[in-house]
Amino acid sequence: MKLTILGGAGMRTPLLIEGLFNHTDLAFKEVTLFDVDEERLSIMGNISRHLVEKHQGTFKLSFTTDIRKAVQGADFIFSAIRVGQEEGRVLDEQIALKYGVLGQETTGPGGFAMGLRTIPVMLEYSKIISEEAPEAWLLNFTNPAGLMAQALTTYGTHKKVIGICDAHAGIKNSLCKFLKVPHTDLQVNYFGLNHLGWVPSVYDKGVDRLPEILDNYDHLSRISHTFRFFEPELIQNMGMLPNEYLYYFYYSDQAVNNIKQSNQTRGQQIVKLNRPLLQRISELVHQGRMEEAWSDYQQTLDARGSTYMSRETTGQVHDVHEQEETVELSFEEEGYEGLALNIIRSIANNKQQVLTLNVPNKGTIAQLHKDDVVEVPCLVNKNGYFPLSIGEVPDFALSLIHPVKTYERLAVESAVKGDYQAGVNALTVHPLVPSFTSAKAMMDDYLEAHKEHLPQFRGKNITV
């Protein structure tokens, strides 16, 4: 099998390569990294090649800036590109905060701006994949994952697409630790959109243990820090467990104030970590000191991951895991690379599993269009994915799902067609944007800030 990674110069690529050696039943003969940033690709490519040699890997690893060469003959294509790099993310966040609106790269205006830049590029890649690797499965992790999956399934030429997010896997891992149940024994049901989902039931040996979990929510929050984001009263009122990103909706004013209090967005923190790291490991790679480069890389990414959502939830940067209770369990789906490889295992080896994916609705959530992309449990095997029934969706959840899905439809239309009004309408209906005035002002600012990456809007009687 051939695996291609789009966005191979990304900071997480070596983690994915390292993860391949934990899945020895996946018989890859070739792994190709693709990116348009040749310098960064050389750095990440050489570290990845070092890992292959270190583990005595049996597959050939190559890297290229030629997209057609990269995807040609691929069986699986993993996408994690970032148009505009981390500096683009910083602009996305700061422009939103300028208007008192949440600045976050996937949720709200920040994700919208990233989608405008990224969707046209992914659609072009989709066309090339359909020509060079028509039988390949495209596993998309490119953010904002919900918008990307919606755009690729609605407008993309290549139709074998699965949208991936590891948030549900993280919830399941936390519940396994809390219940002390092996990963394969627990069925954690889930419904919603990407970064906007709920857990309505948790089955162990045929018994729904969610009532027990809700009654012991304080203990669960000591097992997993993400559940500390929510007050027990809110959880009891919902009668469900939330995806961590719902914090931005249920506590939007606190999130904005906390980010401002910290005097730095997450994007700015990432830039301050990534740029020095790239410089350090570039020098080490050029000197052939590969193990030192790998060690520095691991330590920096561990530090980066340990502070995720800390500033938004507390106003301070700190290790979010420092107060968690330790429970020794291991998981096949740990991290985004684990989930991606688990999907490949299901399809390539016909290992039937139920995994939560971003796929077309097809009636799974009755209140949405059949072609709306939703995040739901799917049976996955050699034939692909098959969304499973999730039952009735409570009005409490639909009150957010409906406007956010309307926003997603409009945002995709704006990105694909260069439609200014669709973009303004998308932001206007988003629950986190307070007014049409704010929506229009942010749209104008994003078009100006990212005009080099937004050719679809040029020549349409708007300033870009």
Short mmCIF file of C-alpha atoms in Angstrom, two decimals:
data_model
loop_
_atom_site.label_atom_id
_atom_site.label_comp_id
_atom_site.label_asym_id
_atom_site.label_seq_id
_atom_site.Cartn_x
_atom_site.Cartn_y
_atom_site.Cartn_z
CA MET A 1 0.00 0.00 0.00
CA LYS A 2 0.99 3.60 -0.57
CA LEU A 3 0.22 6.33 1.96
CA THR A 4 0.51 9.99 0.99
CA ILE A 5 0.53 12.83 3.52
CA LEU A 6 -0.59 16.23 2.23
CA GLY A 7 0.92 18.91 4.44
CA GLY A 8 3.97 16.77 5.06
CA ALA A 9 5.92 19.79 6.32
CA GLY A 10 3.45 20.14 9.18
CA MET A 11 4.68 19.90 12.74
CA ARG A 12 2.79 16.67 13.45
CA THR A 13 4.11 14.64 10.52
CA PRO A 14 6.89 12.85 12.45
CA LEU A 15 4.26 11.78 15.03
CA LEU A 16 2.28 10.10 12.29
CA ILE A 17 5.39 8.37 10.94
CA GLU A 18 6.29 7.22 14.45
CA GLY A 19 2.73 5.93 14.86
CA LEU A 20 3.11 3.66 11.83
CA PHE A 21 5.42 1.44 13.85
CA ASN A 22 2.66 0.82 16.42
CA HIS A 23 0.48 -0.63 13.65
CA THR A 24 2.57 -3.43 12.20
CA ASP A 25 -0.47 -5.03 10.54
CA LEU A 26 -0.56 -2.13 8.06
CA ALA A 27 1.74 -3.23 5.26
CA PHE A 28 2.81 0.03 3.69
CA LYS A 29 5.38 -0.25 0.93
CA GLU A 30 5.64 3.46 0.26
CA VAL A 31 4.98 6.64 2.27
CA THR A 32 5.21 10.00 0.50
CA LEU A 33 5.20 13.44 2.14
CA PHE A 34 3.95 16.39 0.09
CA ASP A 35 4.12 20.11 0.82
CA VAL A 36 4.61 23.39 -1.03
CA ASP A 37 7.11 24.61 1.59
CA GLU A 38 10.27 22.93 0.38
CA GLU A 39 12.48 24.07 3.27
CA ARG A 40 10.15 22.86 6.01
CA LEU A 41 9.43 19.69 4.08
CA SER A 42 13.14 18.90 4.02
CA ILE A 43 13.33 19.28 7.81
CA MET A 44 10.28 17.16 8.61
CA GLY A 45 11.09 14.72 5.84
CA ASN A 46 14.59 14.06 7.12
CA ILE A 47 13.39 13.60 10.71
CA SER A 48 10.74 11.20 9.41
CA ARG A 49 13.35 9.32 7.39
CA HIS A 50 15.47 9.04 10.54
CA LEU A 51 12.53 7.42 12.33
CA VAL A 52 12.11 4.91 9.51
CA GLU A 53 15.78 3.97 9.76
CA LYS A 54 15.65 3.88 13.56
CA HIS A 55 12.73 1.44 13.55
CA GLN A 56 14.13 -0.49 10.60
CA GLY A 57 11.00 0.26 8.63
CA THR A 58 10.29 -1.82 5.55
CA PHE A 59 8.60 0.95 3.56
CA LYS A 60 10.24 3.55 1.36
CA LEU A 61 9.79 7.15 2.53
CA SER A 62 10.06 10.03 0.08
CA PHE A 63 9.06 13.69 0.02
CA THR A 64 8.15 15.98 -2.84
CA THR A 65 6.64 19.35 -3.78
CA ASP A 66 4.92 17.81 -6.83
CA ILE A 67 1.30 17.08 -5.89
CA ARG A 68 0.66 14.75 -8.82
CA LYS A 69 3.75 12.70 -8.09
CA ALA A 70 2.82 12.57 -4.41
CA VAL A 71 -0.70 11.17 -4.84
CA GLN A 72 -0.11 9.02 -7.92
CA GLY A 73 -1.08 5.43 -7.16
CA ALA A 74 -1.85 6.14 -3.49
CA ASP A 75 -4.22 3.87 -1.58
CA PHE A 76 -4.73 6.29 1.32
CA ILE A 77 -4.17 10.04 1.40
CA PHE A 78 -3.97 11.89 4.67
CA SER A 79 -4.57 15.65 4.50
CA ALA A 80 -3.42 18.17 7.11
CA ILE A 81 -2.51 21.30 5.16
CA ARG A 82 -2.34 24.86 6.53
CA VAL A 83 -2.73 27.64 3.97
CA GLY A 84 -1.12 30.79 5.35
CA GLN A 85 0.82 28.86 7.98
CA GLU A 86 0.63 29.76 11.69
CA GLU A 87 0.92 33.49 10.93
CA GLY A 88 -2.41 33.29 9.09
CA ARG A 89 -3.95 31.73 12.17
CA VAL A 90 -2.72 34.62 14.30
CA LEU A 91 -4.46 37.11 12.01
CA ASP A 92 -7.67 35.06 12.08
CA GLU A 93 -7.74 35.12 15.87
CA GLN A 94 -6.75 38.75 16.34
CA ILE A 95 -9.28 40.13 13.85
CA ALA A 96 -12.12 38.34 15.66
CA LEU A 97 -10.92 39.56 19.06
CA LYS A 98 -10.80 43.11 17.70
CA TYR A 99 -14.61 42.94 17.58
CA GLY A 100 -14.96 41.19 20.94
CA VAL A 101 -15.60 37.82 19.26
CA LEU A 102 -13.90 34.51 20.00
CA GLY A 103 -10.60 34.10 18.18
CA GLN A 104 -10.11 30.35 17.65
CA GLU A 105 -8.88 28.56 14.55
CA THR A 106 -11.83 26.22 14.03
CA THR A 107 -14.78 27.68 15.93
CA GLY A 108 -16.44 30.88 14.72
CA PRO A 109 -14.81 33.60 12.58
CA GLY A 110 -11.29 32.19 12.92
CA GLY A 111 -12.38 28.91 11.36
CA PHE A 112 -14.33 30.81 8.73
CA ALA A 113 -11.25 32.75 7.61
CA MET A 114 -9.15 29.61 7.52
CA GLY A 115 -11.85 27.92 5.47
CA LEU A 116 -11.88 30.71 2.88
CA ARG A 117 -8.15 30.20 2.30
CA THR A 118 -8.11 26.43 2.43
CA ILE A 119 -11.23 25.15 0.67
CA PRO A 120 -10.17 26.18 -2.88
CA VAL A 121 -6.79 24.50 -2.40
CA MET A 122 -8.36 21.28 -1.12
CA LEU A 123 -10.82 21.23 -4.02
CA GLU A 124 -7.93 21.51 -6.48
CA TYR A 125 -6.18 18.63 -4.72
CA SER A 126 -9.45 16.66 -4.87
CA LYS A 127 -9.49 17.05 -8.65
CA ILE A 128 -5.88 15.89 -8.96
CA ILE A 129 -6.50 12.91 -6.67
CA SER A 130 -9.47 11.83 -8.79
CA GLU A 131 -7.15 11.79 -11.81
CA GLU A 132 -4.04 10.23 -10.27
CA ALA A 133 -5.46 7.97 -7.53
CA PRO A 134 -9.18 7.40 -8.23
CA GLU A 135 -9.45 4.47 -5.79
CA ALA A 136 -7.70 6.19 -2.90
CA TRP A 137 -9.42 7.11 0.37
CA LEU A 138 -8.86 10.75 1.32
CA LEU A 139 -8.78 11.12 5.11
CA ASN A 140 -9.12 14.80 5.88
CA PHE A 141 -7.77 16.28 9.11
CA THR A 142 -7.26 19.73 7.60
CA ASN A 143 -8.94 22.36 9.77
CA PRO A 144 -11.61 23.51 10.06
CA ALA A 145 -12.47 19.83 9.60
CA GLY A 146 -16.24 20.31 9.38
CA LEU A 147 -16.04 22.94 6.64
CA MET A 148 -13.44 20.91 4.75
CA ALA A 149 -15.53 17.73 4.81
CA GLN A 150 -18.62 19.69 3.72
CA ALA A 151 -16.75 21.34 0.84
CA LEU A 152 -15.08 18.13 -0.34
CA THR A 153 -18.28 16.07 -0.32
CA THR A 154 -20.41 18.82 -1.93
CA TYR A 155 -18.00 20.30 -4.48
CA GLY A 156 -15.03 17.93 -4.60
CA THR A 157 -14.27 15.81 -7.65
CA HIS A 158 -12.96 12.90 -5.60
CA LYS A 159 -15.76 11.31 -3.61
CA LYS A 160 -14.01 8.75 -1.39
CA VAL A 161 -13.60 11.20 1.49
CA ILE A 162 -13.76 10.79 5.26
CA GLY A 163 -13.51 13.73 7.63
CA ILE A 164 -11.57 13.00 10.82
CA CYS A 165 -11.37 14.60 14.25
CA ASP A 166 -9.92 12.98 17.36
CA ALA A 167 -12.12 14.85 19.87
CA HIS A 168 -14.55 11.94 20.20
CA ALA A 169 -11.65 9.50 20.65
CA GLY A 170 -10.40 11.71 23.50
CA ILE A 171 -13.81 11.59 25.19
CA LYS A 172 -13.92 7.81 24.86
CA ASN A 173 -10.42 7.45 26.27
CA SER A 174 -11.40 9.56 29.29
CA LEU A 175 -14.52 7.47 29.91
CA CYS A 176 -12.51 4.25 29.63
CA LYS A 177 -10.18 5.57 32.33
CA PHE A 178 -13.07 6.64 34.54
CA LEU A 179 -14.95 3.33 34.19
CA LYS A 180 -11.73 1.26 34.07
CA VAL A 181 -13.06 -0.48 30.98
CA PRO A 182 -10.92 -1.58 27.99
CA HIS A 183 -11.26 0.60 24.93
CA THR A 184 -12.78 -2.15 22.77
CA ASP A 185 -15.51 -2.90 25.35
CA LEU A 186 -17.08 0.56 25.48
CA GLN A 187 -19.58 2.01 23.00
CA VAL A 188 -19.70 5.79 23.33
CA ASN A 189 -22.55 7.13 21.21
CA TYR A 190 -22.21 10.61 19.78
CA PHE A 191 -23.94 13.08 17.48
CA GLY A 192 -23.49 16.60 16.15
CA LEU A 193 -21.14 18.53 13.91
CA ASN A 194 -17.38 18.81 14.05
CA HIS A 195 -16.39 20.51 17.33
CA LEU A 196 -20.08 20.71 18.22
CA GLY A 197 -21.15 17.33 19.58
CA TRP A 198 -22.69 15.51 22.53
CA VAL A 199 -22.53 12.04 24.10
CA PRO A 200 -26.09 10.81 24.83
CA SER A 201 -25.20 7.29 26.05
CA VAL A 202 -22.24 5.15 27.10
CA TYR A 203 -22.73 1.38 26.83
CA ASP A 204 -20.75 -1.26 28.69
CA LYS A 205 -21.97 -4.87 28.50
CA GLY A 206 -25.33 -3.70 27.23
CA VAL A 207 -25.92 -1.25 30.08
CA ASP A 208 -26.01 2.53 29.61
CA ARG A 209 -23.62 3.87 32.24
CA LEU A 210 -24.14 7.55 31.43
CA PRO A 211 -26.45 8.11 34.46
CA GLU A 212 -23.68 6.78 36.71
CA ILE A 213 -21.14 9.02 35.00
CA LEU A 214 -23.33 12.11 35.38
CA ASP A 215 -23.88 11.33 39.07
CA ASN A 216 -20.11 11.22 39.54
CA TYR A 217 -19.19 14.10 37.26
CA ASP A 218 -16.80 15.64 39.79
CA HIS A 219 -14.74 12.44 39.71
CA LEU A 220 -14.80 12.37 35.91
CA SER A 221 -13.45 15.94 35.84
CA ARG A 222 -10.52 14.79 37.98
CA ILE A 223 -9.78 12.02 35.47
CA SER A 224 -9.94 14.34 32.44
CA HIS A 225 -9.31 18.09 32.56
CA THR A 226 -11.61 18.81 29.61
CA PHE A 227 -14.66 18.07 31.73
CA ARG A 228 -13.56 20.71 34.23
CA PHE A 229 -14.43 23.30 31.59
CA PHE A 230 -18.14 22.76 32.37
CA GLU A 231 -20.09 23.25 35.58
CA PRO A 232 -21.87 20.13 36.92
CA GLU A 233 -25.18 22.02 36.91
CA LEU A 234 -24.92 22.54 33.14
CA ILE A 235 -24.11 18.87 32.59
CA GLN A 236 -27.04 17.73 34.70
CA ASN A 237 -29.38 20.10 32.84
CA MET A 238 -28.24 18.71 29.48
CA GLY A 239 -28.26 15.07 30.55
CA MET A 240 -25.39 14.51 28.12
CA LEU A 241 -21.61 14.90 27.99
CA PRO A 242 -20.23 17.73 25.83
CA ASN A 243 -17.44 17.91 23.30
CA GLU A 244 -14.77 20.19 24.79
CA TYR A 245 -15.30 22.80 22.07
CA LEU A 246 -18.80 23.47 23.37
CA TYR A 247 -17.04 25.50 26.04
CA TYR A 248 -16.72 28.24 23.44
CA PHE A 249 -20.50 28.34 23.01
CA TYR A 250 -21.65 27.86 26.60
CA TYR A 251 -19.01 30.21 28.04
CA SER A 252 -18.27 32.48 25.08
CA ASP A 253 -17.90 35.69 27.09
CA GLN A 254 -15.53 34.01 29.54
CA ALA A 255 -13.46 32.54 26.69
CA VAL A 256 -13.02 35.95 25.05
CA ASN A 257 -12.15 37.63 28.36
CA ASN A 258 -9.68 34.87 29.27
CA ILE A 259 -7.87 35.15 25.94
CA LYS A 260 -7.61 38.91 26.33
CA GLN A 261 -6.40 38.51 29.91
CA SER A 262 -3.62 36.20 28.79
CA ASN A 263 -2.40 38.87 26.32
CA GLN A 264 -1.70 36.19 23.72
CA THR A 265 -3.78 33.98 21.45
CA ARG A 266 -3.10 30.30 20.97
CA GLY A 267 -1.82 31.04 17.48
CA GLN A 268 0.74 33.50 18.84
CA GLN A 269 1.88 30.89 21.35
CA ILE A 270 2.26 28.31 18.57
CA VAL A 271 4.34 30.71 16.47
CA LYS A 272 6.64 31.40 19.43
CA LEU A 273 7.12 27.66 19.95
CA ASN A 274 7.32 26.53 16.33
CA ARG A 275 9.64 29.11 14.80
CA PRO A 276 12.53 28.62 17.27
CA LEU A 277 11.99 24.86 17.13
CA LEU A 278 12.24 24.83 13.34
CA GLN A 279 15.43 26.85 13.48
CA ARG A 280 16.99 24.57 16.10
CA ILE A 281 16.10 21.29 14.46
CA SER A 282 17.03 22.62 11.01
CA GLU A 283 20.57 23.18 12.25
CA LEU A 284 20.65 19.75 13.90
CA VAL A 285 19.35 18.04 10.76
CA HIS A 286 21.96 19.76 8.58
CA GLN A 287 24.63 18.59 11.03
CA GLY A 288 23.33 15.04 10.93
CA ARG A 289 22.41 15.07 14.65
CA MET A 290 19.08 13.42 14.00
CA GLU A 291 18.39 11.91 17.41
CA GLU A 292 18.93 15.30 19.06
CA ALA A 293 16.53 16.88 16.56
CA TRP A 294 13.93 14.19 17.30
CA SER A 295 14.30 14.66 21.06
CA ASP A 296 13.95 18.45 20.81
CA TYR A 297 10.91 18.02 18.56
CA GLN A 298 9.19 15.64 21.00
CA GLN A 299 9.81 17.82 24.04
CA THR A 300 8.49 20.96 22.32
CA LEU A 301 5.35 19.28 21.00
CA ASP A 302 4.68 17.76 24.42
CA ALA A 303 4.92 21.23 25.97
CA ARG A 304 2.65 22.62 23.25
CA GLY A 305 0.02 19.92 23.72
CA SER A 306 -0.02 20.19 27.50
CA THR A 307 -1.26 23.79 27.39
CA TYR A 308 -4.10 23.31 24.88
CA MET A 309 -7.18 25.43 25.74
CA SER A 310 -5.56 26.56 29.00
CA ARG A 311 -5.63 30.29 28.23
CA GLU A 312 -9.20 30.19 26.90
CA THR A 313 -10.52 28.42 30.00
CA THR A 314 -8.46 30.09 32.75
CA GLY A 315 -6.75 33.14 31.28
CA GLN A 316 -3.35 31.60 32.05
CA VAL A 317 -0.98 29.24 30.27
CA HIS A 318 -0.38 26.11 32.33
CA ASP A 319 -0.13 22.33 32.08
CA VAL A 320 -3.75 21.21 31.77
CA HIS A 321 -2.88 17.66 32.85
CA GLU A 322 -1.13 18.57 36.10
CA GLN A 323 -4.11 17.83 38.37
CA GLU A 324 -5.46 14.79 36.55
CA GLU A 325 -5.62 11.44 38.30
CA THR A 326 -3.34 8.87 36.69
CA VAL A 327 -5.01 5.79 35.21
CA GLU A 328 -2.86 3.33 33.27
CA LEU A 329 -4.64 2.36 30.07
CA SER A 330 -3.50 2.43 26.43
CA PHE A 331 -5.65 3.18 23.40
CA GLU A 332 -5.56 2.39 19.69
CA GLU A 333 -7.07 5.79 18.91
CA GLU A 334 -4.69 7.89 21.03
CA GLY A 335 -4.01 11.12 19.16
CA TYR A 336 -4.96 12.06 15.64
CA GLU A 337 -2.40 9.73 14.09
CA GLY A 338 -3.86 6.76 15.98
CA LEU A 339 -7.37 7.47 14.76
CA ALA A 340 -6.28 7.89 11.14
CA LEU A 341 -4.36 4.63 11.18
CA ASN A 342 -7.25 2.85 12.86
CA ILE A 343 -9.51 3.88 9.98
CA ILE A 344 -6.95 2.61 7.48
CA ARG A 345 -6.80 -0.69 9.35
CA SER A 346 -10.59 -1.08 9.14
CA ILE A 347 -10.64 -0.50 5.38
CA ALA A 348 -7.41 -2.23 4.38
CA ASN A 349 -7.74 -5.26 6.67
CA ASN A 350 -11.56 -5.39 6.82
CA LYS A 351 -11.44 -4.98 10.60
CA GLN A 352 -15.01 -3.92 11.32
CA GLN A 353 -15.13 -1.11 13.85
CA VAL A 354 -17.51 1.62 14.93
CA LEU A 355 -15.68 4.95 14.65
CA THR A 356 -17.00 8.51 14.86
CA LEU A 357 -16.43 10.32 11.56
CA ASN A 358 -17.46 13.42 9.62
CA VAL A 359 -19.57 12.13 6.73
CA PRO A 360 -22.74 13.04 4.76
CA ASN A 361 -25.84 12.83 6.94
CA LYS A 362 -28.04 10.63 4.73
CA GLY A 363 -30.89 10.82 7.24
CA THR A 364 -28.85 10.07 10.36
CA ILE A 365 -29.99 13.37 11.92
CA ALA A 366 -33.52 13.73 10.59
CA GLN A 367 -33.68 17.50 11.01
CA LEU A 368 -30.72 18.15 8.64
CA HIS A 369 -30.29 17.83 4.88
CA LYS A 370 -29.15 14.46 3.58
CA ASP A 371 -25.95 15.98 2.15
CA ASP A 372 -25.07 17.92 5.31
CA VAL A 373 -21.85 16.61 6.80
CA VAL A 374 -22.37 15.47 10.40
CA GLU A 375 -20.15 13.87 13.04
CA VAL A 376 -21.68 10.50 13.96
CA PRO A 377 -20.69 6.89 14.68
CA CYS A 378 -20.09 4.82 11.56
CA LEU A 379 -19.47 1.16 10.89
CA VAL A 380 -16.18 1.04 8.98
CA ASN A 381 -14.95 -1.93 6.95
CA LYS A 382 -13.42 -2.71 3.54
CA ASN A 383 -16.46 -1.22 1.83
CA GLY A 384 -16.03 2.16 3.50
CA TYR A 385 -18.21 3.82 6.13
CA PHE A 386 -21.88 3.40 7.04
CA PRO A 387 -23.46 5.99 9.38
CA LEU A 388 -25.45 4.49 12.25
CA SER A 389 -28.78 5.63 13.63
CA ILE A 390 -28.44 7.87 16.68
CA GLY A 391 -32.10 8.27 17.60
CA GLU A 392 -33.88 11.49 18.42
CA VAL A 393 -31.72 14.58 18.84
CA PRO A 394 -32.79 16.79 21.78
CA ASP A 395 -33.93 20.36 21.09
CA PHE A 396 -31.19 21.54 23.46
CA ALA A 397 -28.59 20.35 20.94
CA LEU A 398 -30.56 21.25 17.82
CA SER A 399 -30.67 24.87 19.01
CA LEU A 400 -26.93 25.03 18.20
CA ILE A 401 -26.70 22.47 15.41
CA HIS A 402 -29.15 24.28 13.14
CA PRO A 403 -27.52 27.73 13.06
CA VAL A 404 -23.98 26.33 12.91
CA LYS A 405 -24.85 24.04 10.01
CA THR A 406 -26.50 26.99 8.22
CA TYR A 407 -23.27 28.91 8.80
CA GLU A 408 -21.23 26.00 7.39
CA ARG A 409 -23.32 25.79 4.21
CA LEU A 410 -22.96 29.53 3.60
CA ALA A 411 -19.25 29.59 4.47
CA VAL A 412 -18.51 26.80 1.99
CA GLU A 413 -20.51 28.59 -0.70
CA SER A 414 -18.58 31.79 -0.06
CA ALA A 415 -15.21 30.01 -0.23
CA VAL A 416 -16.02 28.08 -3.40
CA LYS A 417 -17.71 30.85 -5.37
CA GLY A 418 -15.94 33.89 -3.97
CA ASP A 419 -19.36 35.10 -2.82
CA TYR A 420 -18.98 38.10 -0.54
CA GLN A 421 -22.61 38.20 0.55
CA ALA A 422 -22.66 34.49 1.39
CA GLY A 423 -19.63 35.10 3.60
CA VAL A 424 -21.29 37.99 5.43
CA ASN A 425 -24.45 35.91 5.84
CA ALA A 426 -22.42 32.99 7.19
CA LEU A 427 -20.89 35.10 9.92
CA THR A 428 -24.18 36.85 10.65
CA VAL A 429 -26.00 33.59 11.48
CA HIS A 430 -23.14 32.15 13.54
CA PRO A 431 -24.13 32.01 17.23
CA LEU A 432 -20.81 33.54 18.36
CA VAL A 433 -21.10 36.65 16.16
CA PRO A 434 -23.24 39.33 17.85
CA SER A 435 -24.46 41.33 14.85
CA PHE A 436 -24.55 41.92 11.11
CA THR A 437 -22.34 44.96 11.66
CA SER A 438 -19.64 42.83 13.28
CA ALA A 439 -19.99 40.15 10.61
CA LYS A 440 -19.51 42.58 7.75
CA ALA A 441 -16.57 44.31 9.41
CA MET A 442 -14.80 41.01 10.05
CA MET A 443 -15.46 39.83 6.49
CA ASP A 444 -13.86 43.01 5.13
CA ASP A 445 -10.88 42.67 7.45
CA TYR A 446 -10.30 39.03 6.53
CA LEU A 447 -10.45 39.77 2.81
CA GLU A 448 -7.87 42.51 3.23
CA ALA A 449 -5.57 40.57 5.58
CA HIS A 450 -5.52 37.41 3.44
CA LYS A 451 -5.97 38.82 -0.07
CA GLU A 452 -2.96 36.93 -1.45
CA HIS A 453 -4.67 33.65 -0.49
CA LEU A 454 -8.18 34.62 -1.68
CA PRO A 455 -8.05 34.90 -5.49
CA GLN A 456 -11.68 33.73 -5.77
CA PHE A 457 -12.87 37.14 -4.50
CA ARG A 458 -10.88 39.28 -6.91
CA GLY A 459 -12.69 41.31 -9.55
CA LYS A 460 -16.07 41.12 -7.82
CA ASN A 461 -16.55 44.78 -6.92
CA ILE A 462 -15.14 44.33 -3.44
CA THR A 463 -11.85 45.43 -1.99
CA VAL A 464 -9.32 42.60 -1.55
#
